[in-house]
Coordinates of C-alpha atoms in Angstrom, one line a residue:
X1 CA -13.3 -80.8 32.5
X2 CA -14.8 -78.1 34.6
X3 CA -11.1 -76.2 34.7
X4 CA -11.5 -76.5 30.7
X5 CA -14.9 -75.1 30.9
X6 CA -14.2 -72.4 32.8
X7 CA -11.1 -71.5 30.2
X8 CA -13.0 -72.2 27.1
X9 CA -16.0 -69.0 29.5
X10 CA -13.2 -66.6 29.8
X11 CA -12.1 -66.6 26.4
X12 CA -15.1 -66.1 24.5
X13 CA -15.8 -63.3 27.2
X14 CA -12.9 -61.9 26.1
X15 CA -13.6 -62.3 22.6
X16 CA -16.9 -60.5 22.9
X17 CA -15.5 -57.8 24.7
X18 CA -12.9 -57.3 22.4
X19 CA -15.1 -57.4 19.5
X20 CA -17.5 -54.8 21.1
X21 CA -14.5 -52.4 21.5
X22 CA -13.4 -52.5 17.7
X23 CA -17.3 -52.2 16.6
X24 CA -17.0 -48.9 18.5
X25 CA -19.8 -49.5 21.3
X26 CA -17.5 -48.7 24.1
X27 CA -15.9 -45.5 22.3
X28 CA -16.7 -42.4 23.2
X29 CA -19.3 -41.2 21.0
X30 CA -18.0 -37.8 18.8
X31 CA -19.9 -34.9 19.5
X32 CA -21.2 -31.6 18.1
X33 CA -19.6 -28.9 19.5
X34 CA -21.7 -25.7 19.3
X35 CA -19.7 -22.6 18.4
X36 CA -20.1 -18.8 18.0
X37 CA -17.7 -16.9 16.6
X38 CA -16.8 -13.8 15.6
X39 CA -17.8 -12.3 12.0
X40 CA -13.9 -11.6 10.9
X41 CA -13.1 -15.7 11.6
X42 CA -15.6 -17.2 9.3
X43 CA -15.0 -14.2 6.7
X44 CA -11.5 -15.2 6.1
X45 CA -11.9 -18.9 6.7
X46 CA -9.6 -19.1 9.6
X47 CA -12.1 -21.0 11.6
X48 CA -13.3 -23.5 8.6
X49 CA -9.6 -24.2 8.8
X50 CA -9.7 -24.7 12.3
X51 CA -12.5 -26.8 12.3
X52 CA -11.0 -29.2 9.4
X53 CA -7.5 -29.4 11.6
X54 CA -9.8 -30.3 14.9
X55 CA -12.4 -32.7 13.5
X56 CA -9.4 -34.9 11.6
X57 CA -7.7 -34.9 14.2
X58 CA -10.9 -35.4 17.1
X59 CA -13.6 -36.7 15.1
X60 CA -15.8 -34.5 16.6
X61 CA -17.8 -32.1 14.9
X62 CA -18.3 -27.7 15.4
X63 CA -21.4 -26.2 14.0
X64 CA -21.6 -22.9 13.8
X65 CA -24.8 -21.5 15.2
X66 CA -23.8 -17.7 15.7
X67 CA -21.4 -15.6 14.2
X68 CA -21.2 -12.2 13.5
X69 CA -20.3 -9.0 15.8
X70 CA -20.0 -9.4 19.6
X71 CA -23.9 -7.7 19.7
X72 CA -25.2 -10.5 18.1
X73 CA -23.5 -13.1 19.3
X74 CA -23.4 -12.4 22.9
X75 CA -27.3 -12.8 23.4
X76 CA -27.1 -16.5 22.0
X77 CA -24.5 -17.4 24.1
X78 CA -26.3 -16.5 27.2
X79 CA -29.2 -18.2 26.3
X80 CA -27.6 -21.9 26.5
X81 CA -27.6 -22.2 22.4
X82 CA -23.6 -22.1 22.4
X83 CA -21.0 -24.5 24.0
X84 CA -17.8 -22.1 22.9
X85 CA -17.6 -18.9 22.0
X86 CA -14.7 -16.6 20.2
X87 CA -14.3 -12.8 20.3
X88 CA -11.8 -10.2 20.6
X89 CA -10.9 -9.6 24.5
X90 CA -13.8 -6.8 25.8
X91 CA -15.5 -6.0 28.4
X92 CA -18.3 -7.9 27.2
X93 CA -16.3 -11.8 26.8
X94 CA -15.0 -10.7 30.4
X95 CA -18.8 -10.1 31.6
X96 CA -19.9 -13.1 30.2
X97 CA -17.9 -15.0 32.8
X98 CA -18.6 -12.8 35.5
X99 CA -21.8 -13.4 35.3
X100 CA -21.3 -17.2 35.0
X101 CA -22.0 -18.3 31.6
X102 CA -18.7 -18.8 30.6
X103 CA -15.6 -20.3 32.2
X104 CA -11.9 -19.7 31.6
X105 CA -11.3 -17.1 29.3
X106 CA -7.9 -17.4 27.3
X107 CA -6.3 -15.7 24.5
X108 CA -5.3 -17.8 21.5
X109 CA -4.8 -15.9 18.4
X110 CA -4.7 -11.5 17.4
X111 CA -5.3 -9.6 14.3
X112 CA -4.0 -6.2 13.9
X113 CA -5.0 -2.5 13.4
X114 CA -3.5 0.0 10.8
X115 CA -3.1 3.9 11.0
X116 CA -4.3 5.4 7.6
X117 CA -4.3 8.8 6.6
X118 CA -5.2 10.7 3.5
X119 CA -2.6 10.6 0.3
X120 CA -1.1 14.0 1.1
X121 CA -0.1 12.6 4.2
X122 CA 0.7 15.9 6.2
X123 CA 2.3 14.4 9.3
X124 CA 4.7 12.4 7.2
X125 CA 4.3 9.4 8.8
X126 CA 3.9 6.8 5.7
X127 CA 6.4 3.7 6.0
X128 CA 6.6 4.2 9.8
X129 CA 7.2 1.0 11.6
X130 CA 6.5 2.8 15.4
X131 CA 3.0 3.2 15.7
X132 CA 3.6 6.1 19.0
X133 CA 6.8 7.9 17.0
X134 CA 4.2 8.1 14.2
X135 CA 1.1 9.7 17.0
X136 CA 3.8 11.7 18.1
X137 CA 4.5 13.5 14.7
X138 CA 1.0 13.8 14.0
X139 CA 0.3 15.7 17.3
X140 CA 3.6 17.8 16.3
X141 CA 2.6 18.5 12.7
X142 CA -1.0 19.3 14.1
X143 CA -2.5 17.1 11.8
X144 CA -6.3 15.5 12.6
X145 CA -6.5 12.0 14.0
X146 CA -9.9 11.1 14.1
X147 CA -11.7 8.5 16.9
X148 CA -14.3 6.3 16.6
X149 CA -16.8 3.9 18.5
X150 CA -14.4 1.1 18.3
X151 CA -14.2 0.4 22.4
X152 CA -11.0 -2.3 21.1
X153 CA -9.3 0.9 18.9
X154 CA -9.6 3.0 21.8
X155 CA -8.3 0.7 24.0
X156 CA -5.4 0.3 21.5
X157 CA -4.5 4.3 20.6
X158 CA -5.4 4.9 25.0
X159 CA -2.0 2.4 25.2
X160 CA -0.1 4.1 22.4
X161 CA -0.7 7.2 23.8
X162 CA 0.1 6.3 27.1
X163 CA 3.2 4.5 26.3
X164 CA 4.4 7.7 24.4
X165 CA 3.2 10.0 27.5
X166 CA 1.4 11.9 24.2
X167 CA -1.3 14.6 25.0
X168 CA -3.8 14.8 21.6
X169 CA -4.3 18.7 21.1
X170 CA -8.6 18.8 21.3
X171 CA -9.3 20.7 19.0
X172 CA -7.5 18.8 16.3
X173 CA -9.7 15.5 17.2
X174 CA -12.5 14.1 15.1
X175 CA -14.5 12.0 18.0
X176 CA -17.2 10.3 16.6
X177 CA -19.4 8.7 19.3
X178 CA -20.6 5.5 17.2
X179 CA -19.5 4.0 13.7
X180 CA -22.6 1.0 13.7
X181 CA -22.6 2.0 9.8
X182 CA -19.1 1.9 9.4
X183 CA -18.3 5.4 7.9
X184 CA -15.4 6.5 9.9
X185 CA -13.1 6.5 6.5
X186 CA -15.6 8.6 4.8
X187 CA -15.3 11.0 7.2
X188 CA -11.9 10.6 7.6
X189 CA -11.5 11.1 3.8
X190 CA -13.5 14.2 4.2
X191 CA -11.6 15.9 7.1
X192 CA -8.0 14.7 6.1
X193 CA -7.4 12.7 8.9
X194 CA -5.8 9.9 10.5
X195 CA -7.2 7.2 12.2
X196 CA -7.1 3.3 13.5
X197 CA -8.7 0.4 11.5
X198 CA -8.5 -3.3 10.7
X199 CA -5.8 -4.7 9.1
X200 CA -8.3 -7.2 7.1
X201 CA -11.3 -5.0 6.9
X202 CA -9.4 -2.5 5.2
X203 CA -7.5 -4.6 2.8
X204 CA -10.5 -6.7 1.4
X205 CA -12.5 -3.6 1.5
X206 CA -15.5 -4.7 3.9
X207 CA -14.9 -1.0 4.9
X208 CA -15.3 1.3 2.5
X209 CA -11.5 3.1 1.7
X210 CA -12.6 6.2 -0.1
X211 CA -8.8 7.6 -1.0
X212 CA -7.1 6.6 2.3
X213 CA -3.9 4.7 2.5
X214 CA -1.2 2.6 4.9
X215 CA 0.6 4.9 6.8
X216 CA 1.9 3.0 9.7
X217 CA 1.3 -1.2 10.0
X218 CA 3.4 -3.9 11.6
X219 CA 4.2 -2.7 15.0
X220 CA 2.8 -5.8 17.6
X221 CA 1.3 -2.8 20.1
X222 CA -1.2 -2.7 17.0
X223 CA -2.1 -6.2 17.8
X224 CA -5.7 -7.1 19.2
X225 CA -6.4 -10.4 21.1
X226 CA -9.1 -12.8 20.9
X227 CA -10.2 -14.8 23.7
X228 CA -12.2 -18.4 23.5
X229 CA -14.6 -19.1 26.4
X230 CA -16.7 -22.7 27.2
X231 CA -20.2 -22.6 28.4
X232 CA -20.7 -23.1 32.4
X233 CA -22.2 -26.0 32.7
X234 CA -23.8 -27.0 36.5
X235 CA -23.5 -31.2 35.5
X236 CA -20.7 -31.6 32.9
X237 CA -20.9 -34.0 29.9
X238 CA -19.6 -35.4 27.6
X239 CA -20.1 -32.0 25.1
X240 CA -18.7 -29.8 27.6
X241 CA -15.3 -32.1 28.0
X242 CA -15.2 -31.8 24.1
X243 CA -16.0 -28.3 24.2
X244 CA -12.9 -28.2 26.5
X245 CA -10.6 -30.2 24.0
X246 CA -11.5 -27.5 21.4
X247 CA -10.0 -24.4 23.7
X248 CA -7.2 -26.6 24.5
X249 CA -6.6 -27.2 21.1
X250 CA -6.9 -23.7 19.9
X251 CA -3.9 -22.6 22.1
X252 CA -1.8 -25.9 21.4
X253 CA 1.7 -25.5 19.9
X254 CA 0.4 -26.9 16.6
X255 CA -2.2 -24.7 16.2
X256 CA -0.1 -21.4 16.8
X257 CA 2.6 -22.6 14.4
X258 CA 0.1 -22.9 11.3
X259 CA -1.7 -19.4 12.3
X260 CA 1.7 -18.3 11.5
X261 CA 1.3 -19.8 7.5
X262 CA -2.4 -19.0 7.9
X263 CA -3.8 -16.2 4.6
X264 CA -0.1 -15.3 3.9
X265 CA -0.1 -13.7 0.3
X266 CA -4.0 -12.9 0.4
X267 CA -3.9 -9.3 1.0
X268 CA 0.0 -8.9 1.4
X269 CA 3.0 -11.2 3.0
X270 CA 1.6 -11.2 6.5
X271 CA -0.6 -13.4 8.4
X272 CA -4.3 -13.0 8.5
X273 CA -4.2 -13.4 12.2
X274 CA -1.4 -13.8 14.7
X275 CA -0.6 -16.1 17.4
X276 CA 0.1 -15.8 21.0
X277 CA 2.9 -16.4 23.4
X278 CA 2.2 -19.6 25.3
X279 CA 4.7 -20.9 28.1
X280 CA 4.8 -24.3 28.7
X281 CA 4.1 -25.2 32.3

């Protein structure tokens, strides 16, 4: 009798267990993963896509608390509000880890930049698919190009230019030292010149056009990458390990095979945003 007692104990042990499992008590509760992001991602609805994709598939949740330029964003990150963060790779994603808010910065998607130029087009560059044979001819032609305080389209033209081994003749650059109000194709429409923009900005006209046009878009050296960081955290939780299962997901195989589908026929036959080489380990 006592060996049937015993058997009779371990079963209904087992029964309860097993019956706790399914009722979800020993799950690991979801969480709600605290995001900033930059202003071009929740513009388009790239990341309301990838938030569907991640919460089907996770069951966990993203609220966006921040979102707009890297300015704004930056500051809430720092002060503890924000468990990932998304930007374009700068000096100020990279100093957010150096100074130990964030951990493990990796790229996981890019857009791209455009050269426009006025309709007359006096370098002759429209249709080009090399973005430094097309500097090239309008250093040649002595045409404008105009800067701007873009530290990401500097970074960009610095490479072209470099890559070419092109000297820009002074006196027929346009520098402007800031572009917080976003005129630089006004005055680029005023001084006939060329000169770097967004792909996406330009074509759903968040930036004013005036009369300029495509000239050059396409060539992958226009491309710009964005980086995802996780928030340091000194006792890790269970947040912070799903805040970790969001990066990883960002820069799975899935995720970079659907950024290739991703706006396609919005603004023309090309991606919204782009995705990234990953090799598998």
């Amino acid at each position: 009798m006592r060996t049937i007692s015993v058997i009779y104990g371990t079963l209904v042990l087992s029964v309860i267990a097993w019956a706790c499992c399914t009722n979800g008590f020993a799950a690991e509760p979801k969480q709600t993963i605290r995001c900033a992001v930059i202003g071009g991602m929740t513009d388009t609805g790239l990341w309301a896509g990838v938030a569907k994709r991640f919460e089907d598939q996770t069951g966990h949740r993203l609220e966006v608390v921040a979102d707009g330029n890297k300015r704004e964003i930056a500051p809430v990150f720092k002060e503890g509000q924000i468990d990932v963060l998304t930007m374009h790779s700068s000096d100020t994603i990279v100093n957010l880890v150096a100074d130990g808010y964030g951990e493990n910065p990796q790229p996981w998607t890019r857009n791209d930049l455009l050269i426009v130029g006025p309709p007359s087009d006096p370098a002759g560059i429209r249709g080009e698919k090399d973005a430094v044979a097309a500097l090239k001819k309008i250093v040649a032609t002595k045409s404008t190009l105009l800067t701007h305080g873009s530290v990401g389209t500097n970074e960009v033209l610095s490479n072209l230019l470099a890559v070419g081994e092109i000297e820009l003749d002074p006196t027929r650059v346009i520098a402007l030292p800031t572009d917080k109000h976003r005129r630089m194709l006004e005055r680029a429409s005023q001084e006939k010149a060329y000169t770097l923009v967004g792909r996406i900005p330009f074509l759903n006209s968040k930036i004013a056009r005036h009369d300029m046009e495509i000239m050059v878009q396409g060539d992958t050296r226009l491309r710009r990458p964005y980086l995802v960081i996780v928030a340091t955290r000194k006792e890790p939780d269970a947040r912070y390990e799903a805040a970790r299962q969001l990066a990883a997901f960002l820069r799975s195989h899935e995720t970079q095979v659907w950024l290739k589908e991703f706006g396609k026929g919005v603004y023309d036959d090309q991606p919204l945003f782009f995705p990234v080489t990953i090799k598998k380990e």
